[in-house]
mmCIF file with all atom_site columns, C-alpha atoms in Angstrom:
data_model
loop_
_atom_site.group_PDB
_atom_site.id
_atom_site.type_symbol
_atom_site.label_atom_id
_atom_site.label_alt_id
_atom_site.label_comp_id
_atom_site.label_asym_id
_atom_site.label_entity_id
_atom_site.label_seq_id
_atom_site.pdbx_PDB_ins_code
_atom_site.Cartn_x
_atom_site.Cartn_y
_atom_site.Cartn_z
_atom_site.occupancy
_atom_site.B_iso_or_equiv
_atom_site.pdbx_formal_charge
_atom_site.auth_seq_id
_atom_site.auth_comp_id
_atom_site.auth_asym_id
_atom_site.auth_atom_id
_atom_site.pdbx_PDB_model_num
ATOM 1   C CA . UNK A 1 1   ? -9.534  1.982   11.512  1.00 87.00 ? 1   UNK A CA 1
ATOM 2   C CA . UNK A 1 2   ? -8.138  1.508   7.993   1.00 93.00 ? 2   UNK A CA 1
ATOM 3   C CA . UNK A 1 3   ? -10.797 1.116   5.211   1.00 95.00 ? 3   UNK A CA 1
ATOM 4   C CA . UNK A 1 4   ? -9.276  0.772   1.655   1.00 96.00 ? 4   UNK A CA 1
ATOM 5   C CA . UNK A 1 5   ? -10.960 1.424   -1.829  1.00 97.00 ? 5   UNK A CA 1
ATOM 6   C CA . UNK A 1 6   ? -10.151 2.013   -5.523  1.00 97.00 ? 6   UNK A CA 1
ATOM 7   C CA . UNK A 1 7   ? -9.089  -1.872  -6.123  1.00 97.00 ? 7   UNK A CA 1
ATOM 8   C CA . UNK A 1 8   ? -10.799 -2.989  -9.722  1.00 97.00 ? 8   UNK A CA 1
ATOM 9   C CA . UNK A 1 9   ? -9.867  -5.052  -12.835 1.00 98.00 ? 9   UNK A CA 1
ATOM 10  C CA . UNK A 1 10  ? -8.013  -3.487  -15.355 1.00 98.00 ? 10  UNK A CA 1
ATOM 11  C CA . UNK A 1 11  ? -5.822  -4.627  -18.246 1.00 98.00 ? 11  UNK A CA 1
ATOM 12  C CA . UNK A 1 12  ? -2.070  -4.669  -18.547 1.00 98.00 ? 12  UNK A CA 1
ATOM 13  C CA . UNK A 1 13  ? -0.648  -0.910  -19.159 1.00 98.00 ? 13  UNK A CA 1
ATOM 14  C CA . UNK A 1 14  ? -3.469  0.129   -17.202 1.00 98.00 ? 14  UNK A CA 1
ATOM 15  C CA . UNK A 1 15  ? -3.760  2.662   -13.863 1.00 98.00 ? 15  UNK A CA 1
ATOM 16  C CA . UNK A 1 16  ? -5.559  2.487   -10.551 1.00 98.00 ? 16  UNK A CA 1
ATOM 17  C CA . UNK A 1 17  ? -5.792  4.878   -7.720  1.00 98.00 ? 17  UNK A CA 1
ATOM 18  C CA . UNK A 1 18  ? -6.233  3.365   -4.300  1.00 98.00 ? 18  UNK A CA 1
ATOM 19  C CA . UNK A 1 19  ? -6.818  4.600   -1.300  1.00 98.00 ? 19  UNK A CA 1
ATOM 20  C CA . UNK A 1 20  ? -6.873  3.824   2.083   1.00 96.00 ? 20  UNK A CA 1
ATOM 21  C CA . UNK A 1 21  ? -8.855  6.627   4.604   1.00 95.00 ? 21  UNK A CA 1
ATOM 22  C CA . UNK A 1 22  ? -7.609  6.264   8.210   1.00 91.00 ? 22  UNK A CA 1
ATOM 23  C CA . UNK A 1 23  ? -9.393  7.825   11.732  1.00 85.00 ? 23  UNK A CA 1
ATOM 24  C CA . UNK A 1 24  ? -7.231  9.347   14.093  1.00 71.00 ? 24  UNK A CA 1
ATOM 25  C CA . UNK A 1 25  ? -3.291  10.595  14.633  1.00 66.00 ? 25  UNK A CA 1
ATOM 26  C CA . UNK A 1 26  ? -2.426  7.038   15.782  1.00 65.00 ? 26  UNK A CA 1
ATOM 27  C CA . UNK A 1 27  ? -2.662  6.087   11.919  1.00 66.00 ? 27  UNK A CA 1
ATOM 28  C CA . UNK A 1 28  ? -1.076  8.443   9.973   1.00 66.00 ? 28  UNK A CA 1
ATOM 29  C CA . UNK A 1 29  ? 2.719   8.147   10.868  1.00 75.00 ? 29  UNK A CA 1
ATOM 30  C CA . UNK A 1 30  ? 4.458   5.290   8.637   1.00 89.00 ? 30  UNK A CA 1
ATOM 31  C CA . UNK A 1 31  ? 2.165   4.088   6.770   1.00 93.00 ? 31  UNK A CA 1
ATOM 32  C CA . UNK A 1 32  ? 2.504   1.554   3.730   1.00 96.00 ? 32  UNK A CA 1
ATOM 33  C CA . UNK A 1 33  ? 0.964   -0.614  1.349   1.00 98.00 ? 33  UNK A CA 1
ATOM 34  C CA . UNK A 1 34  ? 1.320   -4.429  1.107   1.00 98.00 ? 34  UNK A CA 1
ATOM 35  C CA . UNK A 1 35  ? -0.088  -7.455  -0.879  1.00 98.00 ? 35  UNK A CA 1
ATOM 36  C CA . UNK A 1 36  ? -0.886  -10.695 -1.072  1.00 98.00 ? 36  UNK A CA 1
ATOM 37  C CA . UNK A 1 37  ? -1.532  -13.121 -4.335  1.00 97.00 ? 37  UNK A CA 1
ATOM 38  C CA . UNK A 1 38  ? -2.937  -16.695 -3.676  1.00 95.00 ? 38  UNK A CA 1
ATOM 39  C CA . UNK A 1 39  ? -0.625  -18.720 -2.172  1.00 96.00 ? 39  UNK A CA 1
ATOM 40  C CA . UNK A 1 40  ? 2.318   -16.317 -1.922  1.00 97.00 ? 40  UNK A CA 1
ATOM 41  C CA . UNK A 1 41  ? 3.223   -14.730 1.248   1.00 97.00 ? 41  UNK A CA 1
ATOM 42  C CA . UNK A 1 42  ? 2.501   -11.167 2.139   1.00 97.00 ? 42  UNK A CA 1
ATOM 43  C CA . UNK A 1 43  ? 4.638   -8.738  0.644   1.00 97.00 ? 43  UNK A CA 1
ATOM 44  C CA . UNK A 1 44  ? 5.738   -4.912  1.035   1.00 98.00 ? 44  UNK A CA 1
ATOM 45  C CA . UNK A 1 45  ? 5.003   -2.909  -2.327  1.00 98.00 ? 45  UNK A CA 1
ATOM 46  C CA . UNK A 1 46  ? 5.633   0.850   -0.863  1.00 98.00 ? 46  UNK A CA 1
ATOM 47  C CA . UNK A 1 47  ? 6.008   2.647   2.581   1.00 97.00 ? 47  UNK A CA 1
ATOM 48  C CA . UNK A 1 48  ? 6.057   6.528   3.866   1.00 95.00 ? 48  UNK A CA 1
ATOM 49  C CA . UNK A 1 49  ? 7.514   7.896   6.817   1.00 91.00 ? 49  UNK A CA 1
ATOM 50  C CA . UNK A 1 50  ? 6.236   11.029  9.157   1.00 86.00 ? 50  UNK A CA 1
ATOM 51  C CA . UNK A 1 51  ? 8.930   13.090  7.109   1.00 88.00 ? 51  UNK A CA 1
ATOM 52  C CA . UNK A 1 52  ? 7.196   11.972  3.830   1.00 90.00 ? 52  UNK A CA 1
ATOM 53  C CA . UNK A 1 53  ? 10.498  9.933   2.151   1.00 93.00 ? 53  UNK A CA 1
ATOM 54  C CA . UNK A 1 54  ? 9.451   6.951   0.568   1.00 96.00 ? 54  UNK A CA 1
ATOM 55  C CA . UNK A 1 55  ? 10.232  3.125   0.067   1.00 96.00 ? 55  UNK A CA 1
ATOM 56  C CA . UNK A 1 56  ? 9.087   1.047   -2.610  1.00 98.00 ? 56  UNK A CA 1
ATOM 57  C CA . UNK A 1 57  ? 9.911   -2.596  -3.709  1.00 98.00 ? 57  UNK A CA 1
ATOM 58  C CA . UNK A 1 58  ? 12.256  -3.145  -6.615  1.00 98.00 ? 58  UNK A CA 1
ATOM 59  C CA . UNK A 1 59  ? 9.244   -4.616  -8.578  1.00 97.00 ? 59  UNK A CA 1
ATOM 60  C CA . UNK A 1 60  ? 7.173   -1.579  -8.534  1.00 98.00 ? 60  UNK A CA 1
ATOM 61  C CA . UNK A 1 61  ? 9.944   1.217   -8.659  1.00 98.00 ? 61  UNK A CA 1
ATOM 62  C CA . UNK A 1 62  ? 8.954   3.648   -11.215 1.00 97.00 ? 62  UNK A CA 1
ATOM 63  C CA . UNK A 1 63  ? 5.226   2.421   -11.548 1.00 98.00 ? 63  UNK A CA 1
ATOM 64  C CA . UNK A 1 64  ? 3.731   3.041   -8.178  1.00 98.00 ? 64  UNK A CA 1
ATOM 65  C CA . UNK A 1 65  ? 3.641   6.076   -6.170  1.00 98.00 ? 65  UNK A CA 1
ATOM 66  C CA . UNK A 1 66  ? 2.549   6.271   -2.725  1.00 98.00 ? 66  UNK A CA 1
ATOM 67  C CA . UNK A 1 67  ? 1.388   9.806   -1.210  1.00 96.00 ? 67  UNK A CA 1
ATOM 68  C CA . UNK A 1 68  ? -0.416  10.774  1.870   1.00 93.00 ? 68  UNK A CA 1
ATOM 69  C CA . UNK A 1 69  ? -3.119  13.704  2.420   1.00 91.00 ? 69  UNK A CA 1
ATOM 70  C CA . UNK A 1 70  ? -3.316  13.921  6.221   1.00 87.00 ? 70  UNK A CA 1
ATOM 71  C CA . UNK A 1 71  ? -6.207  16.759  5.729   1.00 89.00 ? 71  UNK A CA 1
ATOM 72  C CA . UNK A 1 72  ? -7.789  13.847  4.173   1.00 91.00 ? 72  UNK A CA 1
ATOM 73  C CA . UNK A 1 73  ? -6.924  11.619  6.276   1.00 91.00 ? 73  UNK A CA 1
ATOM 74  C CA . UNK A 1 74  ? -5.848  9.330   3.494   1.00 94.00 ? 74  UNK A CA 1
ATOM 75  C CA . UNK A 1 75  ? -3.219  7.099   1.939   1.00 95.00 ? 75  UNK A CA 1
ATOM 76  C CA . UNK A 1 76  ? -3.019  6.610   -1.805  1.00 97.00 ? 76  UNK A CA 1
ATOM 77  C CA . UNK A 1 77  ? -0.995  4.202   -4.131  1.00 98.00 ? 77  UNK A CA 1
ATOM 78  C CA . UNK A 1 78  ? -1.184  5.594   -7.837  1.00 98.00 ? 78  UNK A CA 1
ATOM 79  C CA . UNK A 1 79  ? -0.700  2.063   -9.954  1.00 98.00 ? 79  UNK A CA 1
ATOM 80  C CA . UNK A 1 80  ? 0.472   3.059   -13.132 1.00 98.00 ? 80  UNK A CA 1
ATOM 81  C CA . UNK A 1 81  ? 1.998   0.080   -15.944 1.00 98.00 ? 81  UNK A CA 1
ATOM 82  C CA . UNK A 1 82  ? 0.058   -2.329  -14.250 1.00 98.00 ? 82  UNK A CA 1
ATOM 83  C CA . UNK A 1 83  ? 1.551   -6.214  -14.803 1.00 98.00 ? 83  UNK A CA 1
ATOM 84  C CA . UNK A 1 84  ? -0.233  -9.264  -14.286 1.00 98.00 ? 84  UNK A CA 1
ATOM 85  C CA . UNK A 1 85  ? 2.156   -10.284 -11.438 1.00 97.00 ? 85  UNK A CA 1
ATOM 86  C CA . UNK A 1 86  ? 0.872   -6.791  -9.534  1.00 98.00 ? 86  UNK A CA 1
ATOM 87  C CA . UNK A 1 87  ? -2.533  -8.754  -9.535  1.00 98.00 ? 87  UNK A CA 1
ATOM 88  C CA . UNK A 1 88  ? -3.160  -9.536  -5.578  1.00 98.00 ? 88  UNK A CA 1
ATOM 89  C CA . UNK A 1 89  ? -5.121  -8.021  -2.518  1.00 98.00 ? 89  UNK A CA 1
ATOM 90  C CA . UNK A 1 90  ? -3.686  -5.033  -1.497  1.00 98.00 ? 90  UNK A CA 1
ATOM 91  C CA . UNK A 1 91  ? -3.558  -4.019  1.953   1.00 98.00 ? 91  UNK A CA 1
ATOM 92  C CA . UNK A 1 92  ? -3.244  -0.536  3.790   1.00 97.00 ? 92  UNK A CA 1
ATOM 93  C CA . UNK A 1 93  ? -0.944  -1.041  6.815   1.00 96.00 ? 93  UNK A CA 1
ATOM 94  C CA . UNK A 1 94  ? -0.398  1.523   9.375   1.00 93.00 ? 94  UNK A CA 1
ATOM 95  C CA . UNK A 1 95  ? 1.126   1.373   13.177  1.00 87.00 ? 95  UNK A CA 1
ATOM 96  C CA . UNK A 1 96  ? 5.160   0.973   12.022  1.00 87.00 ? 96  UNK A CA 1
ATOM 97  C CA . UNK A 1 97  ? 7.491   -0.201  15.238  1.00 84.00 ? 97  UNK A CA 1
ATOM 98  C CA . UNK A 1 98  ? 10.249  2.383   15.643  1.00 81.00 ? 98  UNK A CA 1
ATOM 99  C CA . UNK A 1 99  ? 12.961  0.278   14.231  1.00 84.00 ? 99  UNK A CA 1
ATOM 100 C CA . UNK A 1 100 ? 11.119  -1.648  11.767  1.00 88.00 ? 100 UNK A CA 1
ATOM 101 C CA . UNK A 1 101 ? 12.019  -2.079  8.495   1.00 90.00 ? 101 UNK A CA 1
ATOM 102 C CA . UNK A 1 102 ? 9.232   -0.580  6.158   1.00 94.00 ? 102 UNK A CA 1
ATOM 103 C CA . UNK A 1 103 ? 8.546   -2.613  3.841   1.00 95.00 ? 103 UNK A CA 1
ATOM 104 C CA . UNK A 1 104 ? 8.440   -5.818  6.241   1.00 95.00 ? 104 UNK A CA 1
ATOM 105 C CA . UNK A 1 105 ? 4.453   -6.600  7.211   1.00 95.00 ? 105 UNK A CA 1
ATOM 106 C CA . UNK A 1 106 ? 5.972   -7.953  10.984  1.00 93.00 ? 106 UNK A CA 1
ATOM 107 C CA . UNK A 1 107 ? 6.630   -3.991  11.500  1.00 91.00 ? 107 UNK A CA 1
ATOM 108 C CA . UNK A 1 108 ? 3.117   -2.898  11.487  1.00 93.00 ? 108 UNK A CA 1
ATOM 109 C CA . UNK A 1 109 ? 0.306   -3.267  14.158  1.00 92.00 ? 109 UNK A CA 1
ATOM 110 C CA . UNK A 1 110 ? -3.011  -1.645  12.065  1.00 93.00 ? 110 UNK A CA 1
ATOM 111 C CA . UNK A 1 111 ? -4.359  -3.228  8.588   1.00 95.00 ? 111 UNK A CA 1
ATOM 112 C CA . UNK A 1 112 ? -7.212  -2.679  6.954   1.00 95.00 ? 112 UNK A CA 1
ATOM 113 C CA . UNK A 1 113 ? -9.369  -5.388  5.210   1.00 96.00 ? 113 UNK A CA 1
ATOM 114 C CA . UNK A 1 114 ? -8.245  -5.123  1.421   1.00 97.00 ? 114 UNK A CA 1
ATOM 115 C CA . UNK A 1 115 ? -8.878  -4.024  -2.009  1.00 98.00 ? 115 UNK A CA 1
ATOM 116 C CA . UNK A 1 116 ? -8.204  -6.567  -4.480  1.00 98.00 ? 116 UNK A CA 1
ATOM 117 C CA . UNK A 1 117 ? -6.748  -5.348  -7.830  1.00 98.00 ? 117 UNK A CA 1
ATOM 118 C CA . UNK A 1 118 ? -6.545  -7.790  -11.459 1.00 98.00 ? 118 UNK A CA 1
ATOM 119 C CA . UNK A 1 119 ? -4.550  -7.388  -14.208 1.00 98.00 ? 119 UNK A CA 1
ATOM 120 C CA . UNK A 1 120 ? -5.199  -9.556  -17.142 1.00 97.00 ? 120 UNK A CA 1
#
């Protein structure tokens, strides 16, 4: 189970914290975070592997950071410069095939239900 928090409404320049707690081993390998505006497709925004190296989407590079505290079972994405394009639900994925690119939503089989972040 995936269960994600920390989504709000905030004003351009701002920060958010969000999180995404996760039960069992099965979830924490190769994790990442995606999201979806209205009408646009689904889209990767940040990924981390088992070995804790990182992928991130050009748009977000340098803003977002995504981290993992497996004694806490629990993914983060620290938002920082926030845009009003980065408005969108964001979604914690988990469940990454072996050979799937990470920042591609086909390559994971766990998702949680959303947190939906604005930026105005």
């Amino acid at each position: 189970q995936l269960v994600e928090s920390g989504g709000g409404s905030v004003q351009a320049g701002g920060s958010l914290t969000l999180a995404c707690e996760f039960s069992g081993s099965t979830y924490s390998n190769c994790m990442g975070w995606f999201r979806q505006a209205p009408g646009k497709e689904r889209e990767g925004v940040a990924a981390i592997d088992s070995d804790g190296s990182t992928s991130y989407a050009d748009s977000v590079k340098g803003r977002f950071t995504i981290s993992q505290d497996n004694a806490k079972n629990t993914l983060y994405l620290q938002m920082n410069s926030l845009k009003p394009e980065d408005s969108a639900m964001y979604y914690c994925a988990a469940g990454r095939g072996v050979d799937a690119h990470p920042l591609r939503p086909s390559g994971y089989g766990y998702w949680g239900q959303g947190t939906q972040v604005t930026v105005s």
